[in-house]
């Protein structure tokens, strides 16, 4: 559906709901609550650099309130708002070891996995950071949800998205009918449709990988990365390297411009045999988004991210994600 630019998120959500007469409006309500949480986090992120100047030094601000670290603030903001939204039965967060219950009496039919502020190591150097979220339908019949409700394949997500806090704050999400991008107008506190029906170029322009880990990658991964660096006029190679060290920012640039992001398993840390990135609230939601935008997401042994059956809330997976033709080539090379 060709939408005029400037449509607000809530207008888009309500219009999309009209396309699904069977919809109860619960998913729309859930997404709207997430949007409110995102606006709250955005305001705090944008103030972070001024914390000291505005007298919010140390642990308390000038009002005597406890100044939370931004990722702690983001986590608490989402937890508190979503626990009483009435649409969720259980949550899991990158910041919490176990599942997070919702408020008694507010149990709903969805689950939420989220990374409240991915890339938080970049906060102090003013580099883009982001919130990533993933929504499934519950599996258990009612009441408080459980880990069983959280451990579901990415293929079964009903919604996925992220909020990118950067030069402007953007919300990018999908409910299975394509990928929509919205930009926040902070003067009115509204997200406006700015990137309707995002399609990612089928061939990359950028290669995103942390070359500092090269000596720890599997041999076949080194071979594939070397292939991407060889001159190939037809494929536009070698690609430019772009790696911010903030997954959401690297993903977003590649989604819009075309790129391949690779975080493979590495032998650097035996406790993290499958690399660094998490399945439930990083790889799986981004994999749904990229597939909805015409791209692909696999592990470094060619398994589709969306088909992985999770066994742990915080399990890590190697991730190769981006433009379809390059990920197809990676799949053939690495299998
Ligand atoms: P490395 C940020 O800490 C993060 O989790 C992702 O946002 C980012 O893609 C990755 O780690 C960067 O990891 O090992 O390259 O610094």
Short mmCIF file of C-alpha atoms and ligand atoms in Angstrom, two decimals:
data_model
loop_
_atom_site.label_atom_id
_atom_site.label_comp_id
_atom_site.label_asym_id
_atom_site.label_seq_id
_atom_site.Cartn_x
_atom_site.Cartn_y
_atom_site.Cartn_z
CA UNK A 1 0.00 0.00 0.00
CA UNK A 2 1.59 3.32 -1.05
CA UNK A 3 1.38 5.56 2.00
CA UNK A 4 1.94 9.32 2.01
CA UNK A 5 5.04 10.32 3.98
CA UNK A 6 4.24 11.90 7.33
CA UNK A 7 1.76 9.22 8.44
CA UNK A 8 2.15 8.73 12.20
CA UNK A 9 2.97 5.31 13.64
CA UNK A 10 -0.41 4.98 15.31
CA UNK A 11 -2.19 5.85 12.03
CA UNK A 12 -0.06 3.23 10.23
CA UNK A 13 -0.77 0.61 12.90
CA UNK A 14 -4.52 1.29 12.84
CA UNK A 15 -4.60 1.27 9.02
CA UNK A 16 -2.67 -2.03 8.95
CA UNK A 17 -5.10 -3.49 11.46
CA UNK A 18 -7.96 -2.75 9.01
CA UNK A 19 -6.27 -5.18 6.60
CA UNK A 20 -6.75 -7.92 9.19
CA UNK A 21 -10.44 -7.97 10.25
CA UNK A 22 -9.66 -10.86 12.60
CA UNK A 23 -7.21 -8.64 14.53
CA UNK A 24 -8.20 -7.86 18.12
CA UNK A 25 -6.01 -4.74 18.27
CA UNK A 26 -3.76 -6.28 20.93
CA UNK A 27 -0.66 -6.31 18.73
CA UNK A 28 -1.39 -2.71 17.73
CA UNK A 29 -1.68 -1.78 21.39
CA UNK A 30 1.56 -3.60 22.22
CA UNK A 31 3.46 -1.80 19.47
CA UNK A 32 2.08 1.55 20.59
CA UNK A 33 3.28 0.93 24.16
CA UNK A 34 6.75 0.08 22.78
CA UNK A 35 6.70 3.35 20.82
CA UNK A 36 6.02 5.30 24.02
CA UNK A 37 8.90 3.51 25.77
CA UNK A 38 11.15 4.31 22.80
CA UNK A 39 10.31 8.01 22.97
CA UNK A 40 11.15 8.03 26.69
CA UNK A 41 14.50 6.32 26.09
CA UNK A 42 15.27 8.62 23.16
CA UNK A 43 14.81 11.71 25.33
CA UNK A 44 17.18 10.27 27.96
CA UNK A 45 19.78 9.16 25.41
CA UNK A 46 19.82 12.63 23.88
CA UNK A 47 20.37 14.17 27.31
CA UNK A 48 23.10 11.68 28.31
CA UNK A 49 25.94 13.82 27.04
CA UNK A 50 24.73 16.70 29.18
CA UNK A 51 24.43 14.65 32.37
CA UNK A 52 27.46 16.16 34.05
CA UNK A 53 26.85 19.68 32.77
CA UNK A 54 23.27 19.63 34.08
CA UNK A 55 24.42 18.60 37.53
CA UNK A 56 23.45 14.95 37.10
CA UNK A 57 26.92 13.89 38.17
CA UNK A 58 27.52 10.70 40.07
CA UNK A 59 24.52 8.69 41.11
CA UNK A 60 21.98 11.45 41.83
CA UNK A 61 20.74 14.35 39.72
CA UNK A 62 19.91 17.88 40.80
CA UNK A 63 16.44 16.70 41.85
CA UNK A 64 18.15 14.18 44.11
CA UNK A 65 16.90 11.34 41.84
CA UNK A 66 19.12 8.32 41.23
CA UNK A 67 20.77 8.74 37.81
CA UNK A 68 20.64 5.35 36.12
CA UNK A 69 23.12 4.12 33.57
CA UNK A 70 21.41 4.45 30.20
CA UNK A 71 21.11 0.72 29.57
CA UNK A 72 19.68 0.25 33.07
CA UNK A 73 17.30 3.15 32.42
CA UNK A 74 16.23 1.70 29.07
CA UNK A 75 15.69 -1.74 30.59
CA UNK A 76 13.60 -0.41 33.48
CA UNK A 77 11.59 1.88 31.20
CA UNK A 78 10.56 -1.02 28.95
CA UNK A 79 9.97 -3.45 31.83
CA UNK A 80 7.77 -1.08 33.82
CA UNK A 81 5.68 0.07 30.85
CA UNK A 82 5.23 -3.35 29.26
CA UNK A 83 4.54 -5.25 32.51
CA UNK A 84 1.21 -3.41 32.80
CA UNK A 85 0.28 -3.04 29.13
CA UNK A 86 -2.05 -6.05 29.28
CA UNK A 87 -0.79 -7.56 26.01
CA UNK A 88 2.12 -9.70 27.32
CA UNK A 89 2.38 -12.85 29.44
CA UNK A 90 6.16 -12.82 29.86
CA UNK A 91 9.30 -10.93 28.76
CA UNK A 92 13.03 -11.52 28.50
CA UNK A 93 15.74 -8.86 28.39
CA UNK A 94 19.45 -8.88 27.57
CA UNK A 95 19.88 -7.26 30.97
CA UNK A 96 18.11 -9.98 33.01
CA UNK A 97 19.18 -13.59 33.60
CA UNK A 98 15.69 -15.07 33.88
CA UNK A 99 12.28 -14.34 32.34
CA UNK A 100 10.49 -11.19 33.54
CA UNK A 101 6.88 -11.69 34.76
CA UNK A 102 4.15 -9.22 33.89
CA UNK A 103 1.96 -7.61 36.58
CA UNK A 104 -0.66 -9.98 38.03
CA UNK A 105 -4.00 -9.41 36.36
CA UNK A 106 -2.35 -7.91 33.26
CA UNK A 107 -1.49 -11.19 31.50
CA UNK A 108 -1.91 -11.05 27.69
CA UNK A 109 -1.36 -13.25 24.64
CA UNK A 110 2.09 -12.15 23.44
CA UNK A 111 5.70 -12.42 24.58
CA UNK A 112 8.44 -9.78 24.26
CA UNK A 113 12.20 -10.32 23.96
CA UNK A 114 14.30 -7.17 23.90
CA UNK A 115 17.77 -5.75 24.01
CA UNK A 116 17.03 -2.45 25.75
CA UNK A 117 20.12 -0.61 24.56
CA UNK A 118 22.36 -2.50 22.19
CA UNK A 119 25.78 -1.03 21.60
CA UNK A 120 25.86 0.56 25.04
CA UNK A 121 29.67 0.51 25.02
CA UNK A 122 29.31 3.29 22.44
CA UNK A 123 27.17 5.55 24.64
CA UNK A 124 30.07 7.54 26.06
CA UNK A 125 31.49 8.30 22.61
CA UNK A 126 28.21 9.48 21.11
CA UNK A 127 27.89 6.64 18.60
CA UNK A 128 24.43 5.40 17.54
CA UNK A 129 22.81 2.80 19.84
CA UNK A 130 19.49 1.05 19.67
CA UNK A 131 16.66 -0.97 21.21
CA UNK A 132 15.80 -4.27 19.49
CA UNK A 133 12.51 -6.12 20.07
CA UNK A 134 10.85 -9.41 19.08
CA UNK A 135 7.20 -10.46 19.62
CA UNK A 136 5.72 -13.98 19.60
CA UNK A 137 2.29 -15.39 20.44
CA UNK A 138 2.27 -17.22 23.77
CA UNK A 139 2.30 -21.04 23.76
CA UNK A 140 0.99 -21.75 27.29
CA UNK A 141 -2.78 -21.50 27.80
CA UNK A 142 -3.07 -18.60 30.24
CA UNK A 143 -1.84 -16.70 33.30
CA UNK A 144 1.81 -15.79 33.74
CA UNK A 145 3.97 -16.98 30.84
CA UNK A 146 7.19 -18.99 31.15
CA UNK A 147 10.49 -19.77 29.44
CA UNK A 148 8.51 -22.17 27.20
CA UNK A 149 6.68 -19.14 25.80
CA UNK A 150 9.97 -17.35 25.16
CA UNK A 151 11.91 -20.19 23.47
CA UNK A 152 10.33 -19.99 20.01
CA UNK A 153 11.84 -19.94 16.49
CA UNK A 154 12.37 -16.60 14.78
CA UNK A 155 10.15 -17.91 11.96
CA UNK A 156 7.18 -17.72 14.36
CA UNK A 157 7.63 -14.04 15.32
CA UNK A 158 4.54 -11.87 14.81
CA UNK A 159 6.52 -8.61 14.94
CA UNK A 160 10.14 -7.46 15.11
CA UNK A 161 11.91 -4.13 15.02
CA UNK A 162 14.33 -1.67 16.47
CA UNK A 163 14.57 1.94 17.58
CA UNK A 164 17.82 3.60 16.49
CA UNK A 165 19.03 6.55 18.59
CA UNK A 166 21.31 8.55 16.33
CA UNK A 167 21.42 11.80 14.35
CA UNK A 168 17.66 11.27 14.42
CA UNK A 169 15.64 8.64 16.28
CA UNK A 170 14.13 6.06 13.95
CA UNK A 171 11.65 3.24 14.49
CA UNK A 172 11.88 0.37 11.98
CA UNK A 173 9.54 -2.60 12.33
CA UNK A 174 7.62 -5.33 10.57
CA UNK A 175 4.46 -7.30 11.42
CA UNK A 176 4.98 -9.59 8.42
CA UNK A 177 3.67 -7.19 5.75
CA UNK A 178 6.97 -5.53 4.77
CA UNK A 179 9.29 -3.19 6.68
CA UNK A 180 8.30 0.37 7.60
CA UNK A 181 10.63 3.14 8.83
CA UNK A 182 9.52 6.10 10.93
CA UNK A 183 11.51 9.16 12.02
CA UNK A 184 10.83 10.96 15.31
CA UNK A 185 9.98 14.65 15.23
CA UNK A 186 11.08 15.51 18.78
CA UNK A 187 9.33 18.89 18.62
CA UNK A 188 5.93 17.15 18.62
CA UNK A 189 6.99 13.73 19.96
CA UNK A 190 5.58 11.88 16.94
CA UNK A 191 7.17 9.20 14.74
CA UNK A 192 6.32 9.95 11.08
CA UNK A 193 6.52 7.45 8.20
CA UNK A 194 9.75 8.35 6.40
CA UNK A 195 10.83 5.02 4.81
CA UNK A 196 7.74 3.13 3.55
CA UNK A 197 8.12 -0.51 2.42
CA UNK A 198 11.91 -0.72 2.82
CA UNK A 199 13.63 -3.12 0.38
CA UNK A 200 17.32 -3.89 0.89
CA UNK A 201 19.49 -3.94 -2.28
CA UNK A 202 20.11 -7.52 -3.39
CA UNK A 203 23.84 -6.82 -3.79
CA UNK A 204 25.97 -5.30 -1.00
CA UNK A 205 27.76 -1.98 -0.99
CA UNK A 206 29.36 -2.48 2.44
CA UNK A 207 31.19 -5.24 4.31
CA UNK A 208 30.71 -5.01 8.09
CA UNK A 209 32.98 -7.21 10.21
CA UNK A 210 35.44 -6.71 13.08
CA UNK A 211 38.73 -7.51 11.34
CA UNK A 212 40.48 -7.37 14.72
CA UNK A 213 39.11 -10.89 15.33
CA UNK A 214 40.44 -12.32 12.04
CA UNK A 215 42.98 -14.65 13.64
CA UNK A 216 40.18 -16.22 15.72
CA UNK A 217 37.73 -16.92 12.86
CA UNK A 218 37.22 -20.37 11.32
CA UNK A 219 39.39 -20.85 8.19
CA UNK A 220 36.39 -20.91 5.82
CA UNK A 221 35.14 -17.58 7.17
CA UNK A 222 38.56 -16.02 6.53
CA UNK A 223 38.36 -17.43 3.00
CA UNK A 224 34.91 -15.95 2.35
CA UNK A 225 35.89 -12.51 3.71
CA UNK A 226 38.99 -12.59 1.45
CA UNK A 227 36.69 -13.39 -1.49
CA UNK A 228 34.60 -10.29 -0.71
CA UNK A 229 37.82 -8.25 -0.87
CA UNK A 230 38.86 -9.51 -4.28
CA UNK A 231 38.27 -7.27 -7.30
CA UNK A 232 35.08 -8.31 -9.09
CA UNK A 233 33.69 -5.55 -11.27
CA UNK A 234 30.40 -7.34 -11.93
CA UNK A 235 29.68 -7.66 -8.20
CA UNK A 236 31.04 -4.23 -7.34
CA UNK A 237 33.80 -5.71 -5.22
CA UNK A 238 35.82 -5.04 -3.17
CA UNK A 239 33.09 -3.57 -0.95
CA UNK A 240 33.82 -0.64 1.35
CA UNK A 241 34.29 -1.67 4.96
CA UNK A 242 31.90 -0.02 7.42
CA UNK A 243 31.80 -1.25 11.03
CA UNK A 244 30.49 0.97 13.81
CA UNK A 245 30.46 -1.67 16.56
CA UNK A 246 26.78 -1.02 17.20
CA UNK A 247 24.72 -3.82 15.68
CA UNK A 248 21.57 -1.76 15.11
CA UNK A 249 23.50 1.05 13.42
CA UNK A 250 25.50 -1.32 11.20
CA UNK A 251 22.35 -3.26 10.35
CA UNK A 252 20.34 -0.12 9.56
CA UNK A 253 22.98 1.32 7.20
CA UNK A 254 23.24 -2.00 5.38
CA UNK A 255 19.43 -2.41 5.26
CA UNK A 256 19.07 0.93 3.48
CA UNK A 257 22.21 0.95 1.31
CA UNK A 258 22.98 -2.75 0.88
CA UNK A 259 25.58 -4.63 2.87
CA UNK A 260 26.65 -7.83 4.52
CA UNK A 261 27.28 -7.93 8.29
CA UNK A 262 29.29 -10.85 9.63
CA UNK A 263 29.87 -11.76 13.28
CA UNK A 264 31.15 -15.34 13.09
CA UNK A 265 32.02 -17.78 15.83
CA UNK A 266 35.56 -17.23 17.04
CA UNK A 267 38.09 -18.99 19.26
CA UNK A 268 38.88 -15.74 21.11
CA UNK A 269 36.65 -16.59 24.07
CA UNK A 270 35.97 -20.32 24.63
CA UNK A 271 32.91 -19.34 26.74
CA UNK A 272 31.43 -17.77 23.62
CA UNK A 273 32.02 -20.50 21.06
CA UNK A 274 29.28 -19.14 18.83
CA UNK A 275 30.44 -15.54 18.67
CA UNK A 276 28.94 -12.68 20.60
CA UNK A 277 25.44 -11.92 19.32
CA UNK A 278 22.29 -13.29 20.92
CA UNK A 279 19.56 -15.19 19.08
CA UNK A 280 16.30 -14.20 20.79
CA UNK A 281 16.64 -10.43 20.92
CA UNK A 282 19.31 -9.61 18.32
CA UNK A 283 19.72 -12.12 15.47
CA UNK A 284 16.12 -13.40 15.20
CA UNK A 285 14.32 -10.00 15.08
CA UNK A 286 16.87 -8.62 12.61
CA UNK A 287 16.54 -11.80 10.54
CA UNK A 288 12.76 -11.29 10.29
CA UNK A 289 13.31 -7.68 9.24
CA UNK A 290 15.93 -8.50 6.61
CA UNK A 291 13.84 -11.30 5.08
CA UNK A 292 10.81 -9.01 4.96
CA UNK A 293 13.04 -6.47 3.15
CA UNK A 294 14.29 -9.04 0.60
CA UNK A 295 17.56 -10.04 2.29
CA UNK A 296 18.68 -13.10 4.28
CA UNK A 297 20.24 -14.14 7.60
CA UNK A 298 22.21 -17.35 8.25
CA UNK A 299 24.78 -18.73 10.67
CA UNK A 300 28.40 -19.25 9.56
CA UNK A 301 27.55 -22.87 8.76
CA UNK A 302 24.65 -21.94 6.50
CA UNK A 303 21.66 -22.46 8.82
CA UNK A 304 18.79 -19.96 8.42
CA UNK A 305 18.61 -17.92 11.64
CA UNK A 306 14.78 -18.03 11.60
CA UNK A 307 14.75 -21.85 11.69
CA UNK A 308 16.86 -22.25 14.85
CA UNK A 309 14.94 -23.76 17.79
CA UNK A 310 16.17 -21.78 20.84
CA UNK A 311 17.28 -23.75 23.90
CA UNK A 312 18.36 -20.87 26.13
CA UNK A 313 17.13 -17.29 26.65
CA UNK A 314 20.60 -15.84 26.05
CA UNK A 315 22.09 -18.26 23.56
CA UNK A 316 24.56 -16.81 21.10
CA UNK A 317 24.66 -17.47 17.37
CA UNK A 318 27.13 -16.63 14.62
CA UNK A 319 25.41 -14.15 12.28
CA UNK A 320 25.74 -13.38 8.58
CA UNK A 321 22.97 -10.97 7.56
CA UNK A 322 22.22 -8.61 4.67
CA UNK A 323 21.90 -8.47 0.89
CA UNK A 324 20.45 -11.66 -0.55
CA UNK A 325 23.02 -12.38 -3.29
CA UNK A 326 25.97 -12.04 -0.91
CA UNK A 327 24.37 -14.12 1.85
CA UNK A 328 23.44 -16.76 -0.77
CA UNK A 329 27.12 -16.81 -1.80
CA UNK A 330 28.20 -17.09 1.84
CA UNK A 331 25.82 -20.03 2.31
CA UNK A 332 27.37 -21.87 -0.66
CA UNK A 333 30.94 -21.06 0.37
CA UNK A 334 30.59 -21.92 4.07
CA UNK A 335 28.46 -25.09 3.94
P1 LIG B 1 32.87 -6.28 18.82
C1 LIG B 1 27.80 -4.07 21.07
O1 LIG B 1 28.53 -4.34 22.26
C2 LIG B 1 27.53 -5.40 20.38
O2 LIG B 1 26.78 -6.25 21.19
C3 LIG B 1 26.82 -5.15 19.06
O3 LIG B 1 26.01 -4.03 19.09
C4 LIG B 1 27.98 -5.00 18.09
O4 LIG B 1 27.64 -5.37 16.77
C5 LIG B 1 29.02 -5.94 18.67
O5 LIG B 1 28.77 -6.02 20.07
C6 LIG B 1 30.42 -5.42 18.47
O6 LIG B 1 31.28 -6.42 19.00
O7 LIG B 1 33.42 -7.57 19.36
O8 LIG B 1 33.13 -6.12 17.33
O9 LIG B 1 33.27 -5.06 19.60
#
